[in-house]
Short mmCIF file of C-alpha atoms in Angstrom, two decimals:
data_model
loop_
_atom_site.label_atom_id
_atom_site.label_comp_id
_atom_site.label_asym_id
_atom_site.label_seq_id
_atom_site.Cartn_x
_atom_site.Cartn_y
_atom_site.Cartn_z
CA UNK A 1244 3.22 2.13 -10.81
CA UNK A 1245 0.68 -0.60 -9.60
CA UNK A 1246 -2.50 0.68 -9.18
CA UNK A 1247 -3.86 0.62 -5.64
CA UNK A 1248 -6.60 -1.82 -5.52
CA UNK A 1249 -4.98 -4.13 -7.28
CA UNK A 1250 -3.42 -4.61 -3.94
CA UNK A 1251 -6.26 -4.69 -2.07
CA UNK A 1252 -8.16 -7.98 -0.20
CA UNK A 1253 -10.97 -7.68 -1.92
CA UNK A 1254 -9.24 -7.59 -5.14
CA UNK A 1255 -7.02 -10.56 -4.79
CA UNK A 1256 -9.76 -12.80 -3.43
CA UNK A 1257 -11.89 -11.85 -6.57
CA UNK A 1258 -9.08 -13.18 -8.27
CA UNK A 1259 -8.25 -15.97 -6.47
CA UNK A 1260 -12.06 -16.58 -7.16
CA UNK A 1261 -11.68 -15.74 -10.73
CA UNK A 1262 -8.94 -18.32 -10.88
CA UNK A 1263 -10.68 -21.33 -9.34
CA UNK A 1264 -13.81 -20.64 -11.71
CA UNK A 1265 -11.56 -20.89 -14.45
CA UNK A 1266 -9.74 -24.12 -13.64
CA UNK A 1267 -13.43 -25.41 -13.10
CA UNK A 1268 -14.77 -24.21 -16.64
CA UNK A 1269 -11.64 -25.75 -18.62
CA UNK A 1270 -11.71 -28.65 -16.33
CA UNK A 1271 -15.47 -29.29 -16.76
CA UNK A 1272 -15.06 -28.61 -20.44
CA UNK A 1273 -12.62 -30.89 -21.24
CA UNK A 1274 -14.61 -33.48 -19.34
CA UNK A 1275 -18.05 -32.28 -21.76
CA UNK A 1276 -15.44 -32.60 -24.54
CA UNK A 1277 -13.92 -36.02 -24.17
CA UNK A 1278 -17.09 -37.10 -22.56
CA UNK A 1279 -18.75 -36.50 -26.21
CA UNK A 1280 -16.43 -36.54 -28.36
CA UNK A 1281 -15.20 -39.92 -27.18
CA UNK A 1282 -19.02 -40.77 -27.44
CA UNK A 1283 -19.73 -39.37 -31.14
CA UNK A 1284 -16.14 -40.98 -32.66
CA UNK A 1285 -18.06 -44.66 -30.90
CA UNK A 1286 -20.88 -43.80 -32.93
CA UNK A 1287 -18.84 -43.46 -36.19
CA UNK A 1288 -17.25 -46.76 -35.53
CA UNK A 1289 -19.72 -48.34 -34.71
CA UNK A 1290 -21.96 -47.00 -38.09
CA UNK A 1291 -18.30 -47.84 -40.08
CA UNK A 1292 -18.12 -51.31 -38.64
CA UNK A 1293 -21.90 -51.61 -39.52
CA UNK A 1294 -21.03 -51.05 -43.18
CA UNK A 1295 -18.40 -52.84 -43.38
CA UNK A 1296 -20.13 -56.26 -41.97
CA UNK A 1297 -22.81 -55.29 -44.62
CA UNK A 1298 -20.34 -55.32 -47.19
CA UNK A 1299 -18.34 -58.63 -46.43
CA UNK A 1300 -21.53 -60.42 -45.98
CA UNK A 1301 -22.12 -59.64 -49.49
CA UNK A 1302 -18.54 -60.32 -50.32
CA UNK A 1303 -18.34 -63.99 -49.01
CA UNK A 1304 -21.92 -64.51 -50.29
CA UNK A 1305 -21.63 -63.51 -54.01
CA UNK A 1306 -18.06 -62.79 -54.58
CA UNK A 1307 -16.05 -59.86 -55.77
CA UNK A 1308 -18.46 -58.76 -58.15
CA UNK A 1309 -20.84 -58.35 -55.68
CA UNK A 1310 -19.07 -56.00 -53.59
CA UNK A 1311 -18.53 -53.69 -56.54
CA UNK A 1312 -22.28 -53.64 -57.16
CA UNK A 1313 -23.09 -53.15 -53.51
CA UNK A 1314 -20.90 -49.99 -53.40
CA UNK A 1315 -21.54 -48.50 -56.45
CA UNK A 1316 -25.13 -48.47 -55.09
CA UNK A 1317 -23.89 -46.69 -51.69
CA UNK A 1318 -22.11 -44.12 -53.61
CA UNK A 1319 -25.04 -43.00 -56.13
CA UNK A 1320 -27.69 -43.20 -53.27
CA UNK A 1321 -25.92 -40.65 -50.85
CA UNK A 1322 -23.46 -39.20 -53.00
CA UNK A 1323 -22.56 -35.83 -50.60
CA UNK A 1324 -22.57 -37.32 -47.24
CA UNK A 1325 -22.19 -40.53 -47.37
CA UNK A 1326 -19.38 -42.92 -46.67
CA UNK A 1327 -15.96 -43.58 -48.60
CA UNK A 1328 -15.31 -46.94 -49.67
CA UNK A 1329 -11.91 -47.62 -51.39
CA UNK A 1330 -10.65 -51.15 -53.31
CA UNK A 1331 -7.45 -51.95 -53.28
CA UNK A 1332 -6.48 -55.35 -55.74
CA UNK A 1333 -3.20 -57.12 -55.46
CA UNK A 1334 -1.47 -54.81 -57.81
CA UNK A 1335 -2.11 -51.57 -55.86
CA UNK A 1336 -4.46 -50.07 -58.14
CA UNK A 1337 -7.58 -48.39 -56.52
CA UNK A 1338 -11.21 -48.15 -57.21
CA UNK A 1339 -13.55 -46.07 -55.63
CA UNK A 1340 -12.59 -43.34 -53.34
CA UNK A 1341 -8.82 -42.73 -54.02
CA UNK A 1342 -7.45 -43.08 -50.20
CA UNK A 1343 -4.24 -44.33 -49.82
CA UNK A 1344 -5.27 -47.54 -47.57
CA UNK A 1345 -2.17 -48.35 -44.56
CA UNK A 1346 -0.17 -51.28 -45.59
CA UNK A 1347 -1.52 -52.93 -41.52
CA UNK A 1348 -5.24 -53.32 -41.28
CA UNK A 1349 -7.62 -51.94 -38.98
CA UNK A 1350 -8.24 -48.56 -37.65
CA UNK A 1351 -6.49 -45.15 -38.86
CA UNK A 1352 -6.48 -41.72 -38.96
CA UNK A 1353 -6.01 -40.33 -42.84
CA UNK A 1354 -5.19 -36.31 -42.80
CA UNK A 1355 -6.35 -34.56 -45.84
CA UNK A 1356 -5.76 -31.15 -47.21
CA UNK A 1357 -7.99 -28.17 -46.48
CA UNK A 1358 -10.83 -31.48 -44.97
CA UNK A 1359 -11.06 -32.77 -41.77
CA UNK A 1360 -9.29 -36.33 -41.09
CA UNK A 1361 -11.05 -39.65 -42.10
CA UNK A 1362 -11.77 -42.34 -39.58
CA UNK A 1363 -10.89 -45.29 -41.46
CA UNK A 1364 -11.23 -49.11 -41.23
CA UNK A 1365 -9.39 -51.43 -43.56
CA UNK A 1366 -10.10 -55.25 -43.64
CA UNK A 1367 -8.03 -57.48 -45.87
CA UNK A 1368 -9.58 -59.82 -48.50
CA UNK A 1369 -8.95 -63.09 -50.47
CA UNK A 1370 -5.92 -62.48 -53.38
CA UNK A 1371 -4.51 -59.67 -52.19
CA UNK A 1372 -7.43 -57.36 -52.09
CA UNK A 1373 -8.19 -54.93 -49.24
CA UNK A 1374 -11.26 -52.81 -48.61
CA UNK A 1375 -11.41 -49.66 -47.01
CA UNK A 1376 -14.57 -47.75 -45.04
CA UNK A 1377 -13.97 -44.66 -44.24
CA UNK A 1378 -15.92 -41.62 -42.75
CA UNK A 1379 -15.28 -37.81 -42.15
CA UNK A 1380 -14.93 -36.24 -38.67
CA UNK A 1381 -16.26 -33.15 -40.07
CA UNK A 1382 -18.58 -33.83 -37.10
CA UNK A 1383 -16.39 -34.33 -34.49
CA UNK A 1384 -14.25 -31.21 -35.85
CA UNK A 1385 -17.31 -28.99 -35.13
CA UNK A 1386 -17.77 -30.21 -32.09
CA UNK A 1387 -14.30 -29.41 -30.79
CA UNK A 1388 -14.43 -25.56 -32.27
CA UNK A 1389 -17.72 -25.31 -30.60
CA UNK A 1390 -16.59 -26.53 -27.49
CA UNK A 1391 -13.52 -24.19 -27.69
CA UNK A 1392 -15.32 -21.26 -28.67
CA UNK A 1393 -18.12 -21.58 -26.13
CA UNK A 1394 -15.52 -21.93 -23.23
CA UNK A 1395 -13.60 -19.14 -24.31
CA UNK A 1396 -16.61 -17.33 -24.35
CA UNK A 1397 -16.97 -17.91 -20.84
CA UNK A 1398 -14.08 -17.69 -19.03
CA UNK A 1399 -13.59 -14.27 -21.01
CA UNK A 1400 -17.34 -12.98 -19.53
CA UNK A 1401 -16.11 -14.50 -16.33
CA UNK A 1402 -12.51 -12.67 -16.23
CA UNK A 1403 -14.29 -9.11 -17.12
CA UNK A 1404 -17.12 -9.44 -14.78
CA UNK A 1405 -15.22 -10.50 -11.69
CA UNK A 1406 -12.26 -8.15 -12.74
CA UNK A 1407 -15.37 -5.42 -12.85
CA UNK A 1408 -16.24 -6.85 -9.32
CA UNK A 1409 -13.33 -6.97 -7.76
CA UNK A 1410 -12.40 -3.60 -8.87
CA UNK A 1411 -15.77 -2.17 -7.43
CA UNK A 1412 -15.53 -4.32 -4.23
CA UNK A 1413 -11.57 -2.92 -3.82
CA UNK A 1414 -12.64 0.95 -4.67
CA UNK A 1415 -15.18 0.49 -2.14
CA UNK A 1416 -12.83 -1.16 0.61
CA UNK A 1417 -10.11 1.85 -0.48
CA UNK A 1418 -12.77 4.64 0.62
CA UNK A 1419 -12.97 2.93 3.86
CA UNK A 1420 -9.14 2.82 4.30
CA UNK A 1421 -8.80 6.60 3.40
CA UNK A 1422 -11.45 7.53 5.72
CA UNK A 1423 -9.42 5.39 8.72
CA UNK A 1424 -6.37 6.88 7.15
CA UNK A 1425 -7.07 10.91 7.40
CA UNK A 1426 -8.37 9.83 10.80
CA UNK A 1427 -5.14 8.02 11.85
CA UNK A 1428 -3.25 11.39 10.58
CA UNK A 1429 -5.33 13.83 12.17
CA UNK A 1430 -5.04 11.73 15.12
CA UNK A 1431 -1.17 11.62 14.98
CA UNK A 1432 -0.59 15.26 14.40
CA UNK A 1433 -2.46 15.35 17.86
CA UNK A 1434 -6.03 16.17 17.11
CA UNK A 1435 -7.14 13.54 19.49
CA UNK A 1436 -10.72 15.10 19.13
CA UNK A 1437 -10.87 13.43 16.04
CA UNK A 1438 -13.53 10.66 15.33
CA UNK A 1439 -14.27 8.29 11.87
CA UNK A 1440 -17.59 9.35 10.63
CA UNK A 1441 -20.00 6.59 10.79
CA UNK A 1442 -22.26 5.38 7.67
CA UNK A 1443 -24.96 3.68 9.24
CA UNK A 1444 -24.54 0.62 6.61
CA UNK A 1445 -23.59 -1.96 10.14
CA UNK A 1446 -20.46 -3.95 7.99
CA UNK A 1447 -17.62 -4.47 9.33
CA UNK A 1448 -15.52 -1.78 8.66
CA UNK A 1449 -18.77 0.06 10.47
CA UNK A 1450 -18.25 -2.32 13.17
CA UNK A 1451 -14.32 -1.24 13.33
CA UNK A 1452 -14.91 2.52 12.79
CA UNK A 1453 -17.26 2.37 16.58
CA UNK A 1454 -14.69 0.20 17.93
CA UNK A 1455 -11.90 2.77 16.97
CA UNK A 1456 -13.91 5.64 18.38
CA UNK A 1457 -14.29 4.27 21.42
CA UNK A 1458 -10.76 3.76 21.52
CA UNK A 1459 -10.10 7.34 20.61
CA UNK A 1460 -12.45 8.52 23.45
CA UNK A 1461 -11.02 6.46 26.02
CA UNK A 1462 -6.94 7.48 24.99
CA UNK A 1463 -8.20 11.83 24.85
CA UNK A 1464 -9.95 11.10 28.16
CA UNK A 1465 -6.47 9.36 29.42
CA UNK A 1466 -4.76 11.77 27.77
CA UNK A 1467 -6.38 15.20 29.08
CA UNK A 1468 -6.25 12.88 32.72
CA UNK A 1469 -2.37 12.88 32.45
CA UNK A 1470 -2.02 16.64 30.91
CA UNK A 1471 -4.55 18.07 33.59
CA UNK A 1472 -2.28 16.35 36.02
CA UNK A 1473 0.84 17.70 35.09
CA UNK A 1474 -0.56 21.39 34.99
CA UNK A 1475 -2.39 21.21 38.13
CA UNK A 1476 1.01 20.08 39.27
CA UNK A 1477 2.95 22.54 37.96
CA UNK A 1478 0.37 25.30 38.58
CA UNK A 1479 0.01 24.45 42.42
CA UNK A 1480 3.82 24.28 42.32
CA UNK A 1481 3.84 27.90 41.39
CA UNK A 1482 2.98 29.56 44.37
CA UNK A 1483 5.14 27.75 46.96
CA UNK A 1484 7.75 28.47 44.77
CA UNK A 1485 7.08 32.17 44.10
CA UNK A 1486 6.67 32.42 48.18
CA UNK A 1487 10.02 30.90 47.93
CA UNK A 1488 11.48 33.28 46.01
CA UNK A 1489 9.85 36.69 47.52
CA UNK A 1490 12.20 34.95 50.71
CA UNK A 1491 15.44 34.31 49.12
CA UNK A 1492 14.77 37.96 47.56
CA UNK A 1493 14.07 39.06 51.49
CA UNK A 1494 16.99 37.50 52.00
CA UNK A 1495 19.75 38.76 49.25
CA UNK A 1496 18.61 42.25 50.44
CA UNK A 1497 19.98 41.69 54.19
CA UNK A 1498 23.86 41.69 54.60
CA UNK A 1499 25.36 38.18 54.84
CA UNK A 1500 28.51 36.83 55.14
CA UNK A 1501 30.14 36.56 51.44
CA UNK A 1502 29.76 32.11 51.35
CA UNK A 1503 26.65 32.83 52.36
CA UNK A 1504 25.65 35.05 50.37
CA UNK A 1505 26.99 32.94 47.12
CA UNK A 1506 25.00 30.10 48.61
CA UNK A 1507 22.12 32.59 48.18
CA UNK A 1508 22.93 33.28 44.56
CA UNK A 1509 23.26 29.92 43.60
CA UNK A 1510 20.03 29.05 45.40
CA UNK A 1511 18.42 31.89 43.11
CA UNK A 1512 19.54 30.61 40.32
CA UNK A 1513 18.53 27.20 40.89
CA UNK A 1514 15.07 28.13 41.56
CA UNK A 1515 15.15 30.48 38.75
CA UNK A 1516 15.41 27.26 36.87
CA UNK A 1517 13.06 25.04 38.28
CA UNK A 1518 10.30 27.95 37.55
CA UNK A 1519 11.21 28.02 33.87
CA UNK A 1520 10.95 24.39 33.70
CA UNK A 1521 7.91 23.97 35.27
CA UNK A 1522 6.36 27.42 32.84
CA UNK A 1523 7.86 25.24 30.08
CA UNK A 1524 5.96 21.74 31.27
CA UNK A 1525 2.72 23.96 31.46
CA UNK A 1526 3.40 25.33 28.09
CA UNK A 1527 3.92 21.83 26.55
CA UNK A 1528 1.25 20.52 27.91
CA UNK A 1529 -1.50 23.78 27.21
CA UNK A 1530 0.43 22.45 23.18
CA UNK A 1531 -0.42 19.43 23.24
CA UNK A 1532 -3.81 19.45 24.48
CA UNK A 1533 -4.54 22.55 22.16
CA UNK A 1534 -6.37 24.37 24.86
CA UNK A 1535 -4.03 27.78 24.24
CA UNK A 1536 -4.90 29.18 20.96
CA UNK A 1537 -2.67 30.69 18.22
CA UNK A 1538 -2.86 34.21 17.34
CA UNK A 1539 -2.43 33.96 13.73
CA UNK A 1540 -1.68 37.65 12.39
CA UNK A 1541 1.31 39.09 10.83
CA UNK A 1542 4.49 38.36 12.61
CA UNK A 1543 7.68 41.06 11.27
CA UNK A 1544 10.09 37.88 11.69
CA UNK A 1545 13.49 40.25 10.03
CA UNK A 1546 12.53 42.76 13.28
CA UNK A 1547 12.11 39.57 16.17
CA UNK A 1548 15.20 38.08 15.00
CA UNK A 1549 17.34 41.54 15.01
CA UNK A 1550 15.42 41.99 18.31
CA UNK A 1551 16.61 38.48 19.91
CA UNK A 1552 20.19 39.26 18.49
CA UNK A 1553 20.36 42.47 20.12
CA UNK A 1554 19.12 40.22 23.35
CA UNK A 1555 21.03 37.10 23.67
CA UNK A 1556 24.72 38.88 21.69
CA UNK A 1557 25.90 40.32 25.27
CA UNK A 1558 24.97 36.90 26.62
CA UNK A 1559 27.08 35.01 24.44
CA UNK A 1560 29.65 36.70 24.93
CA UNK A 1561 29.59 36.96 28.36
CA UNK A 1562 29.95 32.91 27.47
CA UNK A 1563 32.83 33.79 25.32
CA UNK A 1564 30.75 33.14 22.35
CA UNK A 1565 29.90 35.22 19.01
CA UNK A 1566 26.28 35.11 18.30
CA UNK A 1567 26.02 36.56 14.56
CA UNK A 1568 22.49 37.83 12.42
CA UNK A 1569 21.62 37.58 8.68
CA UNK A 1570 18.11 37.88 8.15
CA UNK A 1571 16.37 39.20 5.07
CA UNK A 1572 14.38 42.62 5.90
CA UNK A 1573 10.96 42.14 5.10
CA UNK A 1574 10.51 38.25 6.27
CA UNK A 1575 6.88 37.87 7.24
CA UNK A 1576 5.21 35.13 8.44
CA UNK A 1577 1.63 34.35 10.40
CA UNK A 1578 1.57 33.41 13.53
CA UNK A 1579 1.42 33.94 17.37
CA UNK A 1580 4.46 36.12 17.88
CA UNK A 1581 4.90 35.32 21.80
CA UNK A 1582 5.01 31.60 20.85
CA UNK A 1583 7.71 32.27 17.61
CA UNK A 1584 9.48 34.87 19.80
CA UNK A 1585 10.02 31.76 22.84
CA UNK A 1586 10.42 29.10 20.37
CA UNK A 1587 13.45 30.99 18.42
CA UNK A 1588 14.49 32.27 22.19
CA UNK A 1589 14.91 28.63 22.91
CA UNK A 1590 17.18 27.56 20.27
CA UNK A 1591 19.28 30.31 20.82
CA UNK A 1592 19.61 29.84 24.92
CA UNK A 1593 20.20 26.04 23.72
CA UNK A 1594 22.91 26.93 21.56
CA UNK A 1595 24.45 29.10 24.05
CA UNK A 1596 23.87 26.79 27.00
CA UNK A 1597 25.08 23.60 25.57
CA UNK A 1598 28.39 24.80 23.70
CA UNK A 1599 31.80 25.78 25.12
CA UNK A 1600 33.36 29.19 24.73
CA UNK A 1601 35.01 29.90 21.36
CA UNK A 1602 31.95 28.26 19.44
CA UNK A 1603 30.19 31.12 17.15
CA UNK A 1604 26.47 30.90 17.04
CA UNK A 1605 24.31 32.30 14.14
CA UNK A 1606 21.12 33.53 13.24
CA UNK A 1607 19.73 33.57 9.79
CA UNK A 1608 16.67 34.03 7.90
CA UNK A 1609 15.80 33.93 4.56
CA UNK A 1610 12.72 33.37 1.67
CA UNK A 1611 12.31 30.44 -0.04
CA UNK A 1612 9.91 29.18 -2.76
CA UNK A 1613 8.23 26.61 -0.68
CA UNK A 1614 7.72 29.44 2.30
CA UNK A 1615 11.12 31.43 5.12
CA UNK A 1616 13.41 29.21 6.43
CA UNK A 1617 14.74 30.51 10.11
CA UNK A 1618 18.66 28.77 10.54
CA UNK A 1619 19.79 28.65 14.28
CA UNK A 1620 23.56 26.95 13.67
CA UNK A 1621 26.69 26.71 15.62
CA UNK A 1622 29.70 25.25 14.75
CA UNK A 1623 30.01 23.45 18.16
CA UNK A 1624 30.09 19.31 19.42
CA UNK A 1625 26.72 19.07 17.13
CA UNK A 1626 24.26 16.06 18.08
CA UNK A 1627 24.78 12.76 16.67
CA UNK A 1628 22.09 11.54 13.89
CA UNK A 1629 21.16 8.62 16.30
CA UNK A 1630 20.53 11.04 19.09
CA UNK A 1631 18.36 13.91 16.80
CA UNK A 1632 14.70 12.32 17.13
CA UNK A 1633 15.43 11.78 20.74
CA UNK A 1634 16.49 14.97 22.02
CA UNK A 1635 12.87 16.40 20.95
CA UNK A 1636 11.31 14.44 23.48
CA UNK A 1637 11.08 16.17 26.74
CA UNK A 1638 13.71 16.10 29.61
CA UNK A 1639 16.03 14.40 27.42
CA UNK A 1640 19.63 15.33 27.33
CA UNK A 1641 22.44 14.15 25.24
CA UNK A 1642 24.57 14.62 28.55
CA UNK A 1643 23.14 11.70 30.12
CA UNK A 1644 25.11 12.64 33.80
CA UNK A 1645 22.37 15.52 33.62
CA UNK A 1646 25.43 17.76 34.80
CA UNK A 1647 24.97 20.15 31.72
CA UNK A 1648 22.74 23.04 32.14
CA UNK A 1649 19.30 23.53 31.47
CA UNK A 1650 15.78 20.97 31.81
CA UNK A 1651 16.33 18.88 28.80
CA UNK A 1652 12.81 20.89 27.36
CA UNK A 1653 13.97 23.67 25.29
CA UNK A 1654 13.62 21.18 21.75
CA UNK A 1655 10.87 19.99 23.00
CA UNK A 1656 8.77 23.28 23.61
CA UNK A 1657 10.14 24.72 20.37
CA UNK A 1658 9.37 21.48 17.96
CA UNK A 1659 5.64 21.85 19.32
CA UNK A 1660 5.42 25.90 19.08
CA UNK A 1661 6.60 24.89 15.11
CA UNK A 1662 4.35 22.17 14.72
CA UNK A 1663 1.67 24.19 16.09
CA UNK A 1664 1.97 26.45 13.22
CA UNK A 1665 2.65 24.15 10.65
CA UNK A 1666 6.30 24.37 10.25
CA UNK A 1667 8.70 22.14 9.53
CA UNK A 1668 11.58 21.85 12.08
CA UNK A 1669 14.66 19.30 11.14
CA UNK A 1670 17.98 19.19 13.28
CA UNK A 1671 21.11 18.73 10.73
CA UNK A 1672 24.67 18.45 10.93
CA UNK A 1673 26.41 21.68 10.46
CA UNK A 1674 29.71 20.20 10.11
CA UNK A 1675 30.84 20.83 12.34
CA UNK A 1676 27.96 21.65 14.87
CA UNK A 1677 24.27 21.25 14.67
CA UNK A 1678 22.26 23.73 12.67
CA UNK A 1679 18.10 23.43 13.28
CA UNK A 1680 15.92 24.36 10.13
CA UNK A 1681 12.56 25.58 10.41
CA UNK A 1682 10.20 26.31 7.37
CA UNK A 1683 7.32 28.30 7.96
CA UNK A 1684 5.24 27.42 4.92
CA UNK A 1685 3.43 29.38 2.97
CA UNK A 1686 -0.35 29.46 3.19
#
């Protein structure tokens, strides 16, 4: 696995900076390299060339005999770094330095074993002969390891220290992510309260961080505008509605003819209705603003869920359903128990309400290592995977007509009551049907 800030901006443009340096070093040392080497192999040339001139001058002045005398005297005077001289006679036999002259004259390159190459220069004479100056590039050998070993040198101080840098510079720049990163989380599980902490160093991520508070501030305040909205509507919507009802209940208790009387009903019912869904729309919205605490204490879930069985089994079968129980005894979980008592209420009226008759409907509990799974599942029409996410949103329906029962906010409410608590709620396929899992984890 890569590590982290080896991904990072910072990082690669260390790198990248790394790399350019590099090219530049080898680059500049090849040119220091050539540059001198080119001008130190000149400089033996020029000192062979030198030599040699010396030498023929003596050669077509005084002979053959001459030039042996002259080099014999070169050879005793510097006789560890001086030059080589070689004589070659018509015969092949040499004298002197044994190197094996070329058969074209001029200038050559003569490899020895375990010694650096010679530079030499061979010039052919009168008869046959052919002399040979040559000199070591011990020198220029030296040079070229020095050279080598110098830039290495570098470029390996240079990879460490900006590797060192850049993995400073990308730690640094990875703090600063994490601390926009919890804030992005905190802020999508909907604490938008939540604000990045500022340093007081002014760079740029400082510059981001007010810039993203500001933001924050401005979406809550937006936010809270919209959520007081809806509850002042739904609130003032309460007591026309209530009025309404004290008069259909005025109403129901006078004797009517029997169509109008199931007008009445219906009219009831249908008001019944639009007061749940406008408690449920307050609810929502007291969740997602967080103003309504949770009373976290000891909630007897095996008891609530034989209690809602006991509740919602006449209903169901007035629906010609089955609603069945299995729950462990001794399931207990912390919590508000209003809010766990609505939120498992909900998935059971949804269950009911959305399913034809002959579907059975089931209740189950049970511990688990990671925490006690609650199971609402029926073996129904089930929701499609596409559809799953959606129908968690509020007032959405899978019957898109809207001719089905019920406000399209019974998911919706429950998926916040869990999230509010820190469950996890997933919708599955039940095959057939939909079963809806909720962990309460452990704490």
């Amino acid at each position: 696995m890569a590590i982290r800030w080896l991904k990072t901006v910072n990082f690669q443009f260390a790198a990248l900076s790394t790399l350019v340096f590099t090219v530049f070093t080898l680059l500049l040392s090849a040119f220091i390299y050539y540059t001198v080497s080119a001008g130190m192999e000149r400089e033996l040339r020029d000192h062979i060339i030198s030599e040699t001139a010396q030498l023929l001058g003596d050669y077509y002045d005084s002979g053959s005999d001459e030039l042996r005398h002259d080099i014999v005297e070169r050879r005793e005077r510097a006789p560890n770094s001086r030059l080589k001289y070689t004589l070659v006679n018509d015969q092949g036999v040499t004298v002197f330095d044994r190197i094996e002259l070329p058969p074209i004259a001029g200038w050559s390159y003569i490899s020895r074993t375990n010694a650096p190459e010679l530079l030499l220069l061979t010039t052919p004479l009168e008869g046959g002969f052919r002399l040979g100056v040559a000199a070591s590039t011990r020198g220029l050998s030296e040079f070229s390891g020095a050279i080598k070993r110098s830039t290495g040198l570098m470029i390996t101080a240079v990879l460490f220290f900006s590797l060192a840098a850049g993995a400073i510079l990308s730690s640094r720049f990875l703090k600063q992510v994490e601390r926009l990163r919890n804030i992005t989380e905190q802020v999508g599980a909907q604490s938008l309260s939540a604000r990045i902490p500022l340093l007081g160093v002014g760079d740029d991520f400082e510059q981001l961080a007010v810039t993203i508070n500001k933001m924050l501030e401005r979406i809550e305040k937006l936010v809270a505008d919209v959520q007081n909205v809806s509850v002042n509507i739904a609130h003032d919507m309460r007591t026309p509605l209530g009025r309404l009802r004290q008069q259909l209940d005025q109403l129901e208790g006078l004797e009517l003819p029997q169509e109008a009387n199931e007008l009445l009903q219906r009219a009831i019912c249908t008001l019944e209705e639009t007061m749940g869904t406008f408690a449920a729309l307050m609810r929502i919205a007291e969740m997602e603003s967080g103003s309504t605490g949770i009373e976290r204490e000891p909630v007897d879930l095996s008891t609530l869920i034989a209690n809602l069985h006991e509740t919602y089994s006449a209903i169901a079968e007035d629906n010609g359903q089955q609603l069945s129980c299995n729950a462990t005894s001794g399931l207990v979980v912390q919590g508000d128990k209003a809010l766990i008592t609505q939120m498992l209420a909900n998935l059971i009226e949804n269950a009911i309400t959305h399913n034809c008759a002959g579907v059975a409907i089931s209740i189950s509990a049970m511990g688990q290592a990671e925490g006690v799974e609650v199971v609402v599942a029926d073996d129904g029409l089930g929701i499609s995977e596409a559809l799953r996410s959606e129908v968690l949103k509020p007032f959405f329906q899978v019957d898109r007509s809207r001719q089905s029962r019920g406000s399209g906010l019974g998911l919706s409410l429950a998926a916040r009551i869990a999230e509010r608590h820190g469950a996890a709620m997933e919708l599955a396929d039940n095959a057939p049907g939909l079963a809806v899992r909720i962990l309460f984890k452990r704490t």
